[in-house]
Amino acid sequence: MGTEHRPSATHLRRLVWIVVAVFLFMIVEAVTGVLTGSLALLSEAGHMLTDLIGLSMALAAILAARRTGSVRNTFGLYRIEILAALANAVLLFGVAVYVIVESLGRLRDPEPIAVGPVLIVAVIGLVINIVAWRLLHDGAGTSLNLEGAYLEVLADLIGSVGVILAALVVHFTGWLQADPGVALVIALYIIPRAVSLGRKAVRILLQSAPDGVDVAAVQADLEALDGVAAVHDIHLWTLTSQMHVGSAHLVVDPDADSHGVLDRARNVLIERHQIDHATLQIEPDDHRNCEETIW
């Protein structure tokens, strides 16, 4: 039972094109940043490097997750997507901290930058990031892994706007602190989003109850079914993005139709609580020796 949870082939193809574009433009940004002395542009190039790593991990994770389950990996490799999302969050956070440290130093001791090349590269980067942002926008809500990739591109888009503004300020006012100031703002924008992404990934890896799913309400709905006397050992968790699974023991009345109870219980879990895959154990009313567990 359940629905399709893998990112579509369309999202996969889009991600491949984005990885190629990011790789090529990262080289352009890094070279231009070194030649012009722009910290904002170098911070963008550094962030593009983490984008490249993160997007490549996202791509590899999607491909790995498409493999079906095996005797050893009975759920398949869906969790690789979550691990990739967590790694993405760590990379984003690390680069942001580095940029903050560098920016604070440059604010105290600013250095001149070559505005013309910086502005040209930043405008090209803005166009690339807008296209990438649009390509990933639809998939961000379907996969935590794609959400991580989407956040990377969104941060780059904002970074490109910031670099353009910094270059214009330096050009028209001569205020050199605009360049590290923009780099600092970009980093401060990235940090809370990296933390949020990491928190979501950790919750899934810890097998916490899915966001938006009320465990007490699930138990109450199951206990309200005809033929169900009690429910115990109920566990709900997320296997990968938008794929919620669970297990429970249903104690049934002596004259209950076990097959009917199972069908009704599964319908309730799917239709009311979006639990896509459930393992339900039917127990007679006088059999409760499994009720006590260590968790």
Short mmCIF file of C-alpha atoms in Angstrom, two decimals:
data_model
loop_
_atom_site.label_atom_id
_atom_site.label_comp_id
_atom_site.label_asym_id
_atom_site.label_seq_id
_atom_site.Cartn_x
_atom_site.Cartn_y
_atom_site.Cartn_z
CA MET A 1 0.00 0.00 0.00
CA GLY A 2 1.03 3.62 -0.27
CA THR A 3 1.93 5.99 -3.05
CA GLU A 4 4.97 6.90 -5.11
CA HIS A 5 7.54 8.73 -2.99
CA ARG A 6 10.54 8.94 -5.25
CA PRO A 7 11.37 12.28 -6.85
CA SER A 8 10.14 12.18 -10.44
CA ALA A 9 12.34 11.68 -13.49
CA THR A 10 11.67 15.33 -14.35
CA HIS A 11 13.10 16.50 -11.02
CA LEU A 12 16.06 14.18 -11.52
CA ARG A 13 16.86 15.60 -14.96
CA ARG A 14 16.53 19.14 -13.66
CA LEU A 15 18.92 18.38 -10.84
CA VAL A 16 21.51 17.02 -13.28
CA TRP A 17 21.40 20.21 -15.35
CA ILE A 18 21.65 22.35 -12.21
CA VAL A 19 24.72 20.43 -11.00
CA VAL A 20 26.47 21.05 -14.34
CA ALA A 21 25.56 24.76 -14.34
CA VAL A 22 26.67 25.23 -10.72
CA PHE A 23 30.02 23.54 -11.40
CA LEU A 24 30.81 25.74 -14.39
CA PHE A 25 29.71 28.97 -12.75
CA MET A 26 31.53 28.18 -9.49
CA ILE A 27 34.81 28.18 -11.42
CA VAL A 28 33.97 31.54 -13.00
CA GLU A 29 33.04 33.06 -9.62
CA ALA A 30 36.13 31.77 -7.84
CA VAL A 31 38.54 33.02 -10.50
CA THR A 32 36.80 36.41 -10.70
CA GLY A 33 36.68 36.72 -6.92
CA VAL A 34 40.42 36.10 -6.61
CA LEU A 35 41.30 38.49 -9.43
CA THR A 36 39.03 41.29 -8.16
CA GLY A 37 39.50 40.80 -4.40
CA SER A 38 35.75 40.66 -3.74
CA LEU A 39 34.96 38.78 -0.52
CA ALA A 40 31.25 38.80 -1.36
CA LEU A 41 32.01 37.08 -4.66
CA LEU A 42 34.45 34.66 -3.03
CA SER A 43 31.86 33.85 -0.36
CA GLU A 44 29.41 33.14 -3.16
CA ALA A 45 31.98 30.90 -4.86
CA GLY A 46 32.54 29.06 -1.58
CA HIS A 47 28.84 28.65 -1.16
CA MET A 48 28.60 27.43 -4.75
CA LEU A 49 31.20 24.78 -3.85
CA THR A 50 29.02 23.55 -1.01
CA ASP A 51 26.10 23.73 -3.44
CA LEU A 52 28.00 21.52 -5.85
CA ILE A 53 28.80 19.01 -3.11
CA GLY A 54 25.30 19.18 -1.67
CA LEU A 55 23.53 18.95 -5.01
CA SER A 56 25.78 16.06 -6.07
CA MET A 57 24.95 14.25 -2.83
CA ALA A 58 21.27 14.95 -3.40
CA LEU A 59 21.54 13.52 -6.90
CA ALA A 60 23.44 10.45 -5.72
CA ALA A 61 20.95 9.93 -2.89
CA ILE A 62 17.98 10.08 -5.25
CA LEU A 63 19.60 7.54 -7.55
CA ALA A 64 20.45 5.25 -4.62
CA ALA A 65 16.95 5.56 -3.17
CA ARG A 66 15.46 4.32 -6.43
CA ARG A 67 16.89 0.90 -5.71
CA THR A 68 14.32 -1.53 -4.40
CA GLY A 69 14.56 -3.25 -1.03
CA SER A 70 16.74 -6.29 -0.51
CA VAL A 71 17.16 -9.00 2.09
CA ARG A 72 19.69 -6.80 3.88
CA ASN A 73 18.02 -3.42 3.27
CA THR A 74 14.37 -4.34 3.55
CA PHE A 75 13.17 -0.73 3.30
CA GLY A 76 15.45 0.00 0.37
CA LEU A 77 17.82 2.96 0.60
CA TYR A 78 15.29 5.73 1.17
CA ARG A 79 17.16 7.00 4.23
CA ILE A 80 20.16 7.99 2.11
CA GLU A 81 18.11 11.00 1.05
CA ILE A 82 17.77 12.06 4.68
CA LEU A 83 21.48 11.56 5.35
CA ALA A 84 22.24 13.71 2.30
CA ALA A 85 19.91 16.42 3.59
CA LEU A 86 21.70 16.37 6.97
CA ALA A 87 25.11 16.59 5.29
CA ASN A 88 23.79 19.49 3.22
CA ALA A 89 22.73 21.30 6.38
CA VAL A 90 26.16 20.80 7.97
CA LEU A 91 27.90 22.12 4.85
CA LEU A 92 25.66 25.18 4.69
CA PHE A 93 26.25 25.93 8.35
CA GLY A 94 30.03 25.49 8.09
CA VAL A 95 30.40 27.80 5.11
CA ALA A 96 28.17 30.41 6.76
CA VAL A 97 30.33 30.43 9.90
CA TYR A 98 33.50 30.78 7.80
CA VAL A 99 32.04 33.71 5.87
CA ILE A 100 30.97 35.43 9.10
CA VAL A 101 34.51 35.23 10.48
CA GLU A 102 36.03 36.53 7.24
CA SER A 103 33.43 39.28 6.93
CA LEU A 104 34.08 40.62 10.41
CA GLY A 105 37.78 40.86 9.59
CA ARG A 106 37.11 42.68 6.31
CA LEU A 107 34.71 45.09 8.00
CA ARG A 108 37.57 46.18 10.27
CA ASP A 109 40.11 46.27 7.45
CA PRO A 110 38.30 46.62 4.08
CA GLU A 111 40.07 45.97 0.80
CA PRO A 112 39.34 47.50 -2.61
CA ILE A 113 37.54 45.43 -5.25
CA ALA A 114 37.29 45.60 -9.05
CA VAL A 115 33.62 46.47 -9.41
CA GLY A 116 33.14 45.85 -13.14
CA PRO A 117 34.03 42.13 -13.32
CA VAL A 118 32.26 41.47 -10.01
CA LEU A 119 29.06 43.04 -11.30
CA ILE A 120 29.13 41.14 -14.59
CA VAL A 121 29.70 37.77 -12.92
CA ALA A 122 27.06 38.47 -10.26
CA VAL A 123 24.42 39.30 -12.90
CA ILE A 124 25.18 36.08 -14.78
CA GLY A 125 24.98 34.20 -11.49
CA LEU A 126 21.63 35.78 -10.71
CA VAL A 127 20.18 34.56 -14.01
CA ILE A 128 21.51 31.03 -13.45
CA ASN A 129 20.20 30.93 -9.90
CA ILE A 130 16.75 32.19 -10.89
CA VAL A 131 16.48 29.42 -13.48
CA ALA A 132 17.72 26.79 -10.99
CA TRP A 133 15.35 28.10 -8.30
CA ARG A 134 12.37 27.77 -10.61
CA LEU A 135 13.40 24.27 -11.69
CA LEU A 136 13.63 23.04 -8.09
CA HIS A 137 10.67 24.95 -6.68
CA ASP A 138 8.03 22.30 -7.36
CA GLY A 139 10.13 19.42 -6.04
CA ALA A 140 11.10 21.13 -2.77
CA GLY A 141 7.80 20.22 -1.15
CA THR A 142 8.03 16.54 -2.06
CA SER A 143 11.45 15.58 -0.69
CA LEU A 144 13.59 16.77 2.23
CA ASN A 145 16.60 16.08 0.06
CA LEU A 146 15.25 18.29 -2.74
CA GLU A 147 14.32 20.88 -0.13
CA GLY A 148 17.98 21.01 0.88
CA ALA A 149 19.02 21.48 -2.74
CA TYR A 150 16.33 24.15 -3.16
CA LEU A 151 17.54 26.05 -0.09
CA GLU A 152 21.10 25.95 -1.42
CA VAL A 153 20.00 27.50 -4.71
CA LEU A 154 17.75 30.04 -2.97
CA ALA A 155 20.64 31.17 -0.79
CA ASP A 156 22.77 31.56 -3.91
CA LEU A 157 20.06 33.60 -5.60
CA ILE A 158 19.89 35.97 -2.65
CA GLY A 159 23.68 36.01 -2.56
CA SER A 160 23.85 37.08 -6.20
CA VAL A 161 21.46 39.95 -5.49
CA GLY A 162 23.61 40.92 -2.52
CA VAL A 163 26.83 40.89 -4.54
CA ILE A 164 25.22 43.11 -7.18
CA LEU A 165 24.06 45.59 -4.54
CA ALA A 166 27.47 45.59 -2.86
CA ALA A 167 29.25 46.22 -6.16
CA LEU A 168 26.91 49.11 -6.97
CA VAL A 169 27.38 50.66 -3.51
CA VAL A 170 31.17 50.43 -3.78
CA HIS A 171 31.09 51.89 -7.29
CA PHE A 172 28.88 54.88 -6.51
CA THR A 173 29.91 55.67 -2.92
CA GLY A 174 33.35 54.12 -2.45
CA TRP A 175 32.16 52.48 0.78
CA LEU A 176 34.32 49.32 0.77
CA GLN A 177 32.56 47.80 3.79
CA ALA A 178 29.54 47.11 1.59
CA ASP A 179 31.23 44.02 0.16
CA PRO A 180 31.96 42.19 3.45
CA GLY A 181 28.71 43.57 4.86
CA VAL A 182 26.70 41.82 2.16
CA ALA A 183 28.71 38.63 2.68
CA LEU A 184 27.81 38.80 6.39
CA VAL A 185 24.10 39.26 5.64
CA ILE A 186 24.15 36.28 3.26
CA ALA A 187 25.75 34.10 5.93
CA LEU A 188 23.26 35.19 8.58
CA TYR A 189 20.43 34.35 6.18
CA ILE A 190 21.82 30.86 5.56
CA ILE A 191 22.36 29.78 9.18
CA PRO A 192 18.74 29.50 10.42
CA ARG A 193 17.71 27.66 7.25
CA ALA A 194 20.59 25.23 7.62
CA VAL A 195 19.61 24.62 11.25
CA SER A 196 15.97 24.06 10.28
CA LEU A 197 16.92 21.59 7.55
CA GLY A 198 19.26 19.75 9.91
CA ARG A 199 16.61 19.58 12.63
CA LYS A 200 14.12 18.01 10.23
CA ALA A 201 16.66 15.42 9.12
CA VAL A 202 17.65 14.56 12.70
CA ARG A 203 14.02 14.12 13.73
CA ILE A 204 13.53 11.62 10.92
CA LEU A 205 16.74 9.75 11.76
CA LEU A 206 15.65 9.58 15.42
CA GLN A 207 12.34 8.10 14.22
CA SER A 208 10.30 10.79 15.92
CA ALA A 209 6.60 10.95 15.15
CA PRO A 210 5.99 12.68 11.80
CA ASP A 211 5.34 16.42 11.87
CA GLY A 212 1.62 17.08 11.71
CA VAL A 213 0.66 13.58 12.88
CA ASP A 214 -0.98 13.41 16.32
CA VAL A 215 -0.16 10.00 17.81
CA ALA A 216 -2.92 10.31 20.41
CA ALA A 217 -5.46 11.09 17.68
CA VAL A 218 -4.29 8.09 15.65
CA GLN A 219 -4.72 5.82 18.65
CA ALA A 220 -8.14 7.27 19.43
CA ASP A 221 -9.32 6.72 15.84
CA LEU A 222 -8.13 3.12 15.89
CA GLU A 223 -9.77 2.44 19.25
CA ALA A 224 -13.05 3.87 17.93
CA LEU A 225 -13.27 1.24 15.18
CA ASP A 226 -15.95 -1.43 15.44
CA GLY A 227 -14.51 -4.60 16.91
CA VAL A 228 -11.43 -2.95 18.47
CA ALA A 229 -11.24 -3.24 22.26
CA ALA A 230 -7.87 -1.53 22.73
CA VAL A 231 -4.72 -0.37 20.95
CA HIS A 232 -1.19 -0.56 22.31
CA ASP A 233 2.43 -0.48 21.15
CA ILE A 234 1.67 2.17 18.55
CA HIS A 235 4.74 3.56 16.80
CA LEU A 236 4.76 6.14 14.01
CA TRP A 237 7.79 7.48 12.16
CA THR A 238 8.96 8.85 8.83
CA LEU A 239 11.01 6.64 6.54
CA THR A 240 11.83 9.41 4.06
CA SER A 241 10.20 12.63 2.91
CA GLN A 242 6.40 12.30 2.83
CA MET A 243 6.55 8.56 3.52
CA HIS A 244 5.13 7.86 6.97
CA VAL A 245 5.02 4.35 8.39
CA GLY A 246 3.78 2.80 11.59
CA SER A 247 2.97 -0.28 13.61
CA ALA A 248 0.41 -1.09 16.26
CA HIS A 249 -1.23 -3.95 18.12
CA LEU A 250 -5.02 -4.05 17.88
CA VAL A 251 -6.84 -5.96 20.58
CA VAL A 252 -10.15 -7.13 19.10
CA ASP A 253 -13.42 -8.33 20.59
CA PRO A 254 -14.00 -12.11 20.63
CA ASP A 255 -16.65 -11.94 17.89
CA ALA A 256 -14.87 -9.33 15.75
CA ASP A 257 -14.09 -9.90 12.07
CA SER A 258 -10.28 -9.60 12.03
CA HIS A 259 -10.14 -9.03 8.28
CA GLY A 260 -12.68 -6.24 8.50
CA VAL A 261 -10.83 -4.64 11.41
CA LEU A 262 -7.59 -4.65 9.42
CA ASP A 263 -9.22 -3.09 6.37
CA ARG A 264 -10.91 -0.35 8.39
CA ALA A 265 -7.75 0.37 10.37
CA ARG A 266 -5.63 0.73 7.25
CA ASN A 267 -8.20 3.03 5.64
CA VAL A 268 -8.21 5.25 8.73
CA LEU A 269 -4.42 5.44 8.80
CA ILE A 270 -4.16 6.33 5.12
CA GLU A 271 -7.12 8.68 4.72
CA ARG A 272 -7.03 10.55 8.03
CA HIS A 273 -3.37 10.48 9.02
CA GLN A 274 -1.36 9.88 5.83
CA ILE A 275 0.31 6.77 7.24
CA ASP A 276 1.29 5.08 4.00
CA HIS A 277 2.53 1.75 5.29
CA ALA A 278 1.33 0.14 8.50
CA THR A 279 2.10 -3.18 10.14
CA LEU A 280 -0.87 -4.11 12.32
CA GLN A 281 -0.96 -7.06 14.68
CA ILE A 282 -4.38 -8.44 15.59
CA GLU A 283 -4.67 -9.88 19.11
CA PRO A 284 -7.60 -11.57 20.82
CA ASP A 285 -8.95 -9.84 23.90
CA ASP A 286 -7.34 -12.37 26.26
CA HIS A 287 -3.85 -12.08 24.73
CA ARG A 288 -1.98 -9.04 25.99
CA ASN A 289 1.47 -10.31 26.89
CA CYS A 290 3.08 -8.02 24.29
CA GLU A 291 1.70 -4.86 25.81
CA GLU A 292 4.72 -4.01 27.93
CA THR A 293 7.76 -2.96 25.91
CA ILE A 294 11.12 -1.43 26.79
CA TRP A 295 10.43 1.73 24.81
#
